[in-house]
Amino acid sequence: MHRACDRDNLAGASLVADESLAPSANQPAPWIQVYTSKNFQWNQYDLPIRSLPPALDGFRILHLTDIHLRPTWRGVYDELFARIDHDPPDIILFSGDVIEHQFNHRPTLPIAQRFLQGLHSRLGTWVTLGNHDGDLLGPHIEPFGARFINGRFVRLEDRGRDNATIELIGVPGVARADAADGLLRRLPPREPNSLRIALSHFPDTLDELLSPLAQSDIILSGHTHGGQICLPGGAPIIRHTALPRKYVTGIHRFGDTWMVIGRGFGFATWQIRLFCPAEVIELNLRRKD
């Protein structure tokens, strides 16, 4: 049975963040966004990883989450593409909610295809699903030019970086309970001298992904939108998670594992963001001995 993180669990010493990380570079962003993510915030972090393979020092990850595409193309997507193409990352990892309307997804499919095909990186775009995607979007991901890892484990050898091993865990994310499908128990042993990253739409899977079964260096998550509608200073009115309020967004270290919770790029339900600007996260990995 799935056991979501709750307040009591996170109050325990083993699940209290040892460190929270501030961006090494960000940019001013509007206090309100309506119908568009224009002037989104691009937050860059230098992420120290213990025993990172030397060949992956400086490896750059672009984390996208919660785009919530609708049947209308927005000019801000072209702005995002231009920013990415100016200095493409090594890999793009997308932690779910590609689209907004899970029960009427067909009108959005051409937009989803155009969006996924517009994302460029050296090792491609890897996508796991969120609750708004439903089960029907999955078969379209790979025909649209991305790689589908919802409920899958993938091991990559990066030929551009001395064949360094990168392991990706795509935690199933259409529903919170999907994380209990046994994927973590089926994972192969971690390769020596590798980097392991878990993509989980729901941050509530934190306790499972901190278990010895996962052995993740990085967990990439979303769903919360950082609250989407917040009080001045970014305090969320609604958390959209069982985690304490401090874990609604940001980058937090638990032992040797970094939890990255993105605010997302789009809008869920109401197309407004208040004191919680749309966000793209760029991670620059650094070796920490």
CSV table of C-alpha atoms in Angstrom, one decimal, residues 8 27 40 42-43 68 81 86 103 106 112-113 155 166 170 177 186 202 205 215 217 230 235 242 248 268 277 284 289:
chain,number,residue,atom,x,y,z
A,8,ASP,CA,4.8,13.2,11.3
A,27,GLN,CA,16.1,36.8,-12.8
A,40,PHE,CA,9.0,33.4,-16.7
A,42,TRP,CA,14.9,30.8,-15.2
A,43,ASN,CA,16.6,29.6,-12.1
A,68,HIS,CA,-0.4,22.3,-18.8
A,81,PHE,CA,12.7,27.4,-27.2
A,86,HIS,CA,20.9,29.6,-27.3
A,103,PHE,CA,-10.4,13.8,-20.3
A,106,ARG,CA,-7.3,15.3,-28.4
A,112,ALA,CA,1.8,18.9,-27.5
A,113,GLN,CA,3.5,17.5,-30.6
A,155,ARG,CA,20.3,3.3,-18.3
A,166,ILE,CA,23.2,8.0,-16.2
A,170,GLY,CA,10.3,7.3,-14.2
A,177,ALA,CA,-1.0,5.5,-5.7
A,186,ARG,CA,12.2,-4.1,-9.7
A,202,PHE,CA,4.2,14.0,-7.0
A,205,THR,CA,6.8,10.0,-3.0
A,215,GLN,CA,19.5,5.2,-4.2
A,217,ASP,CA,21.2,11.3,-6.4
A,230,CYS,CA,0.5,32.7,-3.1
A,235,ALA,CA,3.8,31.7,0.8
A,242,ALA,CA,1.0,16.4,2.1
A,248,VAL,CA,6.2,23.1,-1.7
A,268,ALA,CA,-3.7,24.4,-13.6
A,277,PRO,CA,6.0,33.1,-11.2
A,284,ASN,CA,24.7,22.4,-13.3
A,289,ASP,CA,34.3,14.3,-3.0
